[in-house]
Amino acid sequence: MPQQFEQPQSQPQEVHEEDALTAAQTNQQQQSDDQSDVLDSILDDIESTLETNAEEYVNSFVQKGGE
């Protein structure tokens, strides 16, 4: 009966897959941080608007005479 030998899996392929996964996670984290920065900027703009003329801002949403 002939002997059968298993061929080992290529280690560089595993390392390459792990590197790709790590890079994808890093990219996703960067995009999430960028979105958070944009959202913070928008909220800061709203806050500054409300600080300067809150009454006028709120009154612009009040319905007048059956609107």
GROMACS .gro file of C-alpha atoms in nm:
model
   67
    1MET     CA    1   0.000   0.000   0.000
    2PRO     CA    2   0.156   0.334  -0.101
    3GLN     CA    3   0.200   0.598   0.163
    4GLN     CA    4  -0.004   0.912   0.139
    5PHE     CA    5   0.135   1.242   0.253
    6GLU     CA    6  -0.065   1.549   0.331
    7GLN     CA    7   0.060   1.865   0.178
    8PRO     CA    8   0.069   2.146   0.432
    9GLN     CA    9  -0.141   2.453   0.366
   10SER     CA   10   0.044   2.758   0.261
   11GLN     CA   11   0.111   2.979   0.564
   12PRO     CA   12   0.156   3.302   0.363
   13GLN     CA   13  -0.203   3.271   0.238
   14GLU     CA   14  -0.332   3.268   0.598
   15VAL     CA   15  -0.121   3.567   0.686
   16HIS     CA   16  -0.240   3.751   0.375
   17GLU     CA   17  -0.605   3.686   0.467
   18GLU     CA   18  -0.548   3.811   0.821
   19ASP     CA   19  -0.377   4.124   0.686
   20ALA     CA   20  -0.669   4.187   0.449
   21LEU     CA   21  -0.917   4.145   0.735
   22THR     CA   22  -0.721   4.382   0.956
   23ALA     CA   23  -0.700   4.639   0.677
   24ALA     CA   24  -1.075   4.615   0.616
   25GLN     CA   25  -1.149   4.663   0.986
   26THR     CA   26  -0.916   4.963   1.001
   27ASN     CA   27  -1.082   5.115   0.693
   28GLN     CA   28  -1.427   5.061   0.844
   29GLN     CA   29  -1.317   5.225   1.170
   30GLN     CA   30  -1.178   5.525   0.977
   31GLN     CA   31  -1.507   5.566   0.789
   32SER     CA   32  -1.700   5.545   1.114
   33ASP     CA   33  -1.475   5.811   1.268
   34ASP     CA   34  -1.523   6.035   0.964
   35GLN     CA   35  -1.902   5.999   0.987
   36SER     CA   36  -1.889   6.080   1.358
   37ASP     CA   37  -1.688   6.395   1.283
   38VAL     CA   38  -1.943   6.507   1.023
   39LEU     CA   39  -2.231   6.441   1.260
   40ASP     CA   40  -2.057   6.631   1.540
   41SER     CA   41  -2.004   6.924   1.306
   42ILE     CA   42  -2.372   6.932   1.212
   43LEU     CA   43  -2.479   6.916   1.576
   44ASP     CA   44  -2.237   7.199   1.661
   45ASP     CA   45  -2.394   7.412   1.386
   46ILE     CA   46  -2.742   7.345   1.522
   47GLU     CA   47  -2.630   7.425   1.875
   48SER     CA   48  -2.472   7.754   1.772
   49THR     CA   49  -2.791   7.850   1.582
   50LEU     CA   50  -3.004   7.775   1.885
   51GLU     CA   51  -2.772   7.972   2.113
   52THR     CA   52  -2.796   8.286   1.902
   53ASN     CA   53  -3.165   8.292   1.809
   54ALA     CA   54  -3.353   8.007   1.977
   55GLU     CA   55  -3.683   8.191   2.003
   56GLU     CA   56  -3.685   8.286   1.634
   57TYR     CA   57  -3.589   7.929   1.538
   58VAL     CA   58  -3.871   7.776   1.744
   59ASN     CA   59  -4.127   8.031   1.625
   60SER     CA   60  -4.051   7.938   1.264
   61PHE     CA   61  -4.208   7.597   1.336
   62VAL     CA   62  -4.520   7.727   1.509
   63GLN     CA   63  -4.835   7.684   1.303
   64LYS     CA   64  -5.030   8.002   1.244
   65GLY     CA   65  -5.403   8.013   1.177
   66GLY     CA   66  -5.476   7.668   1.035
   67GLU     CA   67  -5.151   7.599   0.854
   0.00000   0.00000   0.00000
